[in-house]
Structure formats: structure tokens, C-alpha cells
Amino acid sequence: MSNIVQLVILGAIWGGSFLFTRIAVNDFGPVPLVEMRLALGSLLLLPFLWRDRARFSLQRWPMMALIAAINSALPFLLFAWAAERAPAGVGAIANGMTALCAALMGFLFFHEKLATRQSIALVMGFTGIIVLASGRMAGMSVGWASIAGGLASLLYGLGIHMARRHLQGLPSAALASATLGSAALLTAPIAVATWPSHSIPLTSWLSAGALGALCTGIAFAVFYRLIGRIGANRTSIVTYLIPPFGVAWGWLFLHEPVTATMVIACGLILGSVALSQNWGAKR
């Protein structure tokens, strides 16, 4: 299978995570659903962690737990909370801000320079979030859901920098299992306390299973495999595929409307990411 095909499949899978979250979150609640996602994802990648366990000293685990909270538990919870209140496409579009948020966090907290084009891109991107938040979809106001998605992307951006600085050199798939497992442990007490007492439909169970196994465990394995084959920069193209797939799956399977507000916001956010990466410039 070619690398391009794998990138498209990965974008489709991660775009589908917003669909599965939207389907299951009203039956499970945000925290129990996220707990299942984290635990299943960690378990699928556990063989990699077991293989490389000697490289994970006890001194590393406190920092891994902190990064797990910032880069997995809290963003997943924010997106799940947003999915209770807005169509699946809203979270997917907001997720497109991740690359821009990484640049902003690098400038604010890690003494990295922000080029003029990146500053313009940030204004464009956050304008896209404002446009998205101003809309109404299927009779719902999606303002708070859009803000939650933007905040989740900010946390992703911060987590990326922390992982680069504190977890450098660790095998990626094993590290993903460790951080997902740490995040699962952190959210477990609240998940147990808020676990639903009513019966859960089969559709929601299947969606939760797909969210954890396919969209987290398998997707991470494909992601890291692609990084090893074609490099991180080329693999980052998947960022552009998640929002359109997220919107498309919501429209196709849940009959969610594709509004002008969503199209404009998606165009602003993806255009800003392209600008920030200086696509088309001579190298």
C-alpha cells in the first residue's frame, strides 16, 4: 500500500473519531467514553511498550503522566464535551488548528520565533474559530463547542513541545502506549464515579470500541510507521485531511448539515495552516 493511500486512510480514521464520539457520548457521557478510548488505545500498543520497557525508567513516569494529561486526557475530554453539544464536523474543523497552536505555544512558552507569515496565519486561524463559533447548525448554537475544540488544539500544541523536550529519544509506539495508559489511569476515578447506570445501545458500544481500537491504537501505529518511512513533515499532511473527513462522515452517517459557516471556517483554518507552513515556497 502506497504512503499516500495510508495518509488518506489515516485522515479518514481520525476524521471518523469525531463521528464515533458524537454517536456514543450521549449514552456514555464524556469521561467514561474517553476512559474507554484511552484504555483500549493503550492496550493495543502495549506490546511495543513491553518490548521497550527497559528504556522507561521510573524517573520518566511523572513527566509522562503530566504530558499525558495535557496531550491526551484533557483534549479528548474537551472534544467529547463538544460532541454532546455540536455536530461532529465542528470538533474536526477546530482540530485543524493544532499545527498553528503548536507554533503559538512555542512562541509563548519555549522561546521560539514566530515569523510574520505565522502571525498572519494565527489571526486567520482564530478568525476561523470565531466564525465557526458564531454559527448555528441543526438548530444548535455551537459557540461553546467551538471554543472547547480550540482549547483542545491549544493543549495539543503545548503537549507537542513538552514531549519534544522531555521525552526525546523514546520509541514512539511504546511512548504512545505509556502516555495513553497514564491518561487512562488519571481519568479512571471520575469515569468510575460517572459510569452510566442505564443500558447502553449496541451502536454506542461499537462506536466506543472503534474510537479506542481503530481511531487511537491502530491509528497511532500507522502514524508512527509513516513518520519512520516518510518523515514527520510529510506525515503532517494528515492535518489537512481530518476536517473534511470529519464533516463528510457527519453528513453521510448522521445527516448533519454542511453549512456556509462550516465551509468558511474550514477554509480559513486550513488556509492558515498552509500559510504557516509556507507551502509553495522554494526550498
XYZ file of C-alpha atoms in Angstrom:
283
model
C 0.000 0.000 0.000
C 1.459 3.376 -1.000
C 2.281 6.074 1.534
C -0.295 8.442 0.011
C -3.047 5.864 0.393
C -2.017 5.285 4.010
C -2.139 9.036 4.690
C -5.640 9.275 3.251
C -6.760 6.269 5.301
C -5.261 7.815 8.442
C -7.066 11.104 7.773
C -10.310 9.200 7.251
C -9.808 7.268 10.516
C -9.024 10.340 12.594
C -11.861 12.237 10.951
C -14.069 9.308 11.933
C -13.120 9.724 15.590
C -15.439 12.739 15.766
C -18.264 10.691 14.256
C -17.817 7.848 16.757
C -17.588 10.308 19.639
C -20.766 12.033 18.515
C -22.615 8.700 18.344
C -21.521 7.354 21.731
C -21.055 10.355 24.008
C -24.714 10.911 24.883
C -25.043 7.331 26.127
C -21.716 7.040 27.968
C -21.001 10.617 28.968
C -17.690 12.337 28.120
C -15.455 10.904 30.859
C -16.418 7.205 30.609
C -16.173 7.379 26.814
C -12.731 8.966 26.954
C -11.639 6.392 29.517
C -12.576 3.585 27.127
C -10.748 5.311 24.282
C -7.558 5.786 26.274
C -7.544 2.302 27.787
C -8.224 0.476 24.511
C -5.646 2.523 22.638
C -3.013 1.860 25.277
C -3.743 -1.868 25.379
C -3.395 -2.244 21.611
C 0.039 -0.610 21.719
C 1.103 -2.390 24.909
C 3.287 -4.976 23.090
C 5.534 -2.118 21.929
C 5.838 -0.796 25.479
C 6.611 -4.277 26.804
C 9.295 -4.747 24.165
C 10.985 -1.431 25.063
C 10.175 -1.396 28.785
C 13.850 -1.168 29.800
C 14.023 2.336 28.313
C 11.210 3.663 30.520
C 12.844 4.351 33.870
C 10.788 5.291 36.924
C 12.125 8.841 36.764
C 10.397 9.408 33.423
C 6.886 8.475 34.506
C 5.886 11.690 36.377
C 6.662 13.802 33.300
C 4.928 11.272 31.046
C 1.844 11.476 33.261
C 1.811 15.278 33.036
C 2.201 15.207 29.265
C -0.485 12.506 29.061
C -2.924 14.817 30.836
C -2.105 17.768 28.579
C -1.786 15.916 25.273
C -4.403 13.161 25.633
C -6.799 13.201 28.585
C -7.838 16.872 28.585
C -8.116 17.327 24.781
C -10.089 14.100 24.413
C -12.434 15.248 27.195
C -12.905 18.655 25.590
C -13.717 17.147 22.210
C -16.127 14.675 23.820
C -17.813 17.503 25.741
C -18.096 19.460 22.480
C -19.593 16.431 20.713
C -22.522 16.491 23.162
C -23.347 19.998 22.006
C -22.466 20.257 18.329
C -22.242 18.221 15.111
C -19.173 16.049 14.560
C -17.773 18.408 11.946
C -17.351 21.230 14.459
C -14.749 19.366 16.509
C -12.993 18.125 13.369
C -12.658 21.657 11.988
C -11.389 23.008 15.319
C -8.847 20.180 15.430
C -7.307 21.625 12.276
C -5.847 24.395 14.465
C -3.335 22.035 16.089
C -0.343 22.960 13.916
C -0.970 26.678 14.425
C -1.410 26.216 18.153
C 1.932 24.417 18.310
C 3.577 27.485 16.750
C 1.816 29.782 19.225
C 2.788 27.675 22.260
C 6.384 27.561 21.031
C 6.429 31.358 20.872
C 4.713 31.932 24.221
C 6.492 29.362 26.393
C 9.532 27.927 24.601
C 11.347 31.000 23.203
C 10.722 30.073 19.583
C 10.445 32.761 16.927
C 7.161 33.482 15.195
C 7.577 34.514 11.567
C 5.383 37.211 10.061
C 3.508 34.684 7.928
C 2.873 32.573 11.039
C 1.448 35.598 12.846
C -0.873 36.277 9.922
C -1.785 32.594 9.848
C -2.673 32.660 13.556
C -5.020 35.600 13.007
C -6.629 33.732 10.097
C -6.949 30.528 12.079
C -8.507 32.083 15.156
C -10.806 34.089 12.897
C -11.928 30.715 11.574
C -12.709 29.564 15.119
C -14.701 32.763 15.735
C -16.644 32.243 12.511
C -17.309 28.630 13.498
C -18.428 29.647 16.985
C -20.833 32.243 15.613
C -22.863 29.747 13.611
C -25.925 27.667 14.323
C -26.181 24.114 12.993
C -29.217 21.875 13.093
C -30.852 24.456 15.340
C -27.984 24.341 17.853
C -25.664 27.126 18.934
C -22.145 25.735 18.647
C -20.199 28.572 20.243
C -19.028 26.794 23.386
C -18.316 23.585 21.482
C -16.106 25.526 19.042
C -14.249 27.184 21.904
C -13.741 23.793 23.577
C -12.280 22.435 20.327
C -9.952 25.421 20.030
C -8.797 24.957 23.631
C -8.153 21.266 22.943
C -5.963 22.247 19.995
C -4.041 24.651 22.230
C -3.383 21.798 24.651
C -2.233 19.590 21.774
C 0.161 22.349 20.729
C 1.582 22.636 24.249
C 1.845 18.862 24.607
C 3.814 18.570 21.365
C 6.523 20.889 22.680
C 6.674 19.225 26.077
C 7.022 15.796 24.502
C 9.819 17.014 22.219
C 11.763 18.446 25.133
C 11.220 15.845 27.826
C 10.575 12.557 26.031
C 13.043 12.806 23.180
C 14.611 9.538 22.053
C 11.943 7.184 23.379
C 10.398 4.728 20.872
C 7.229 6.357 19.581
C 4.726 3.490 19.681
C 5.837 2.456 23.169
C 5.649 6.073 24.302
C 2.109 6.349 22.921
C 1.078 3.287 24.937
C 2.681 4.725 28.079
C 1.070 8.149 27.759
C -2.352 6.798 26.793
C -2.202 4.362 29.717
C -1.162 7.141 32.093
C -4.044 9.292 30.883
C -6.430 6.369 31.365
C -5.282 5.980 34.969
C -5.739 9.702 35.593
C -9.311 9.727 34.310
C -10.312 6.337 35.761
C -11.651 7.580 39.158
C -14.005 10.103 37.536
C -15.001 7.583 34.858
C -15.950 5.019 37.515
C -17.875 7.600 39.522
C -19.835 8.785 36.471
C -20.264 5.445 34.711
C -23.819 5.283 33.307
C -26.317 3.150 35.164
C -28.675 2.780 32.200
C -28.272 0.238 29.428
C -26.042 1.261 26.520
C -27.184 0.587 22.936
C -25.021 -1.701 20.841
C -24.315 1.116 18.388
C -22.695 3.165 21.134
C -20.635 0.200 22.360
C -19.378 -0.420 18.832
C -18.614 3.282 18.357
C -16.672 3.412 21.638
C -14.739 0.305 20.631
C -13.906 1.773 17.220
C -12.868 5.035 18.869
C -10.382 3.277 21.150
C -9.135 0.461 18.932
C -9.250 1.972 15.435
C -9.007 5.735 15.955
C -6.466 5.593 18.779
C -4.493 2.335 18.918
C -4.304 1.351 15.240
C -4.177 4.962 14.035
C -1.191 5.744 16.263
C 0.618 2.678 14.959
C 0.018 3.761 11.332
C 1.010 7.329 12.181
C 4.353 6.366 13.680
C 5.025 3.911 10.863
C 4.532 6.712 8.341
C 6.826 9.029 10.283
C 9.513 6.368 10.087
C 9.020 5.928 6.337
C 8.434 9.453 5.000
C 9.323 11.770 7.894
C 7.300 13.955 10.262
C 6.821 16.887 7.867
C 5.223 14.841 5.117
C 3.155 12.864 7.589
C 1.770 16.165 8.942
C -0.234 16.451 5.690
C -2.817 14.336 7.526
C -3.735 17.541 9.424
C -5.433 18.788 6.256
C -7.468 15.631 5.788
C -9.095 15.361 9.230
C -11.549 18.325 8.989
C -13.060 17.439 5.577
C -13.365 13.777 6.551
C -14.919 14.691 9.900
C -17.500 16.896 8.187
C -18.152 14.291 5.467
C -18.720 11.414 7.913
C -21.123 13.515 9.971
C -23.061 14.448 6.832
C -23.062 10.918 5.418
C -23.943 8.871 8.509
C -25.677 11.329 10.837
C -27.254 13.603 8.207
C -25.623 16.625 9.808
C -25.849 19.778 7.678
C -22.806 21.273 5.979
C -23.370 24.993 6.449
C -21.726 28.012 4.873
C -20.274 28.851 8.287
C -18.530 25.473 8.449
C -17.141 25.836 4.919
C -15.804 29.344 5.577
C -14.291 28.368 8.940
C -12.706 25.233 7.472
C -11.240 27.254 4.602
C -9.802 29.874 6.963
C -8.265 27.300 9.310
C -6.763 25.040 6.643
C -5.591 28.034 4.622
C -3.907 29.460 7.698
C -2.111 26.169 8.358
C -0.896 26.085 4.751
C 0.337 29.669 5.087
C 2.121 28.946 8.369
C 3.991 26.052 6.765
C 4.929 28.247 3.780
C 3.613 25.798 1.232
C 4.681 26.539 -2.290
C 7.854 28.365 -1.247
C 11.099 27.444 -2.928
C 13.289 25.203 -0.803
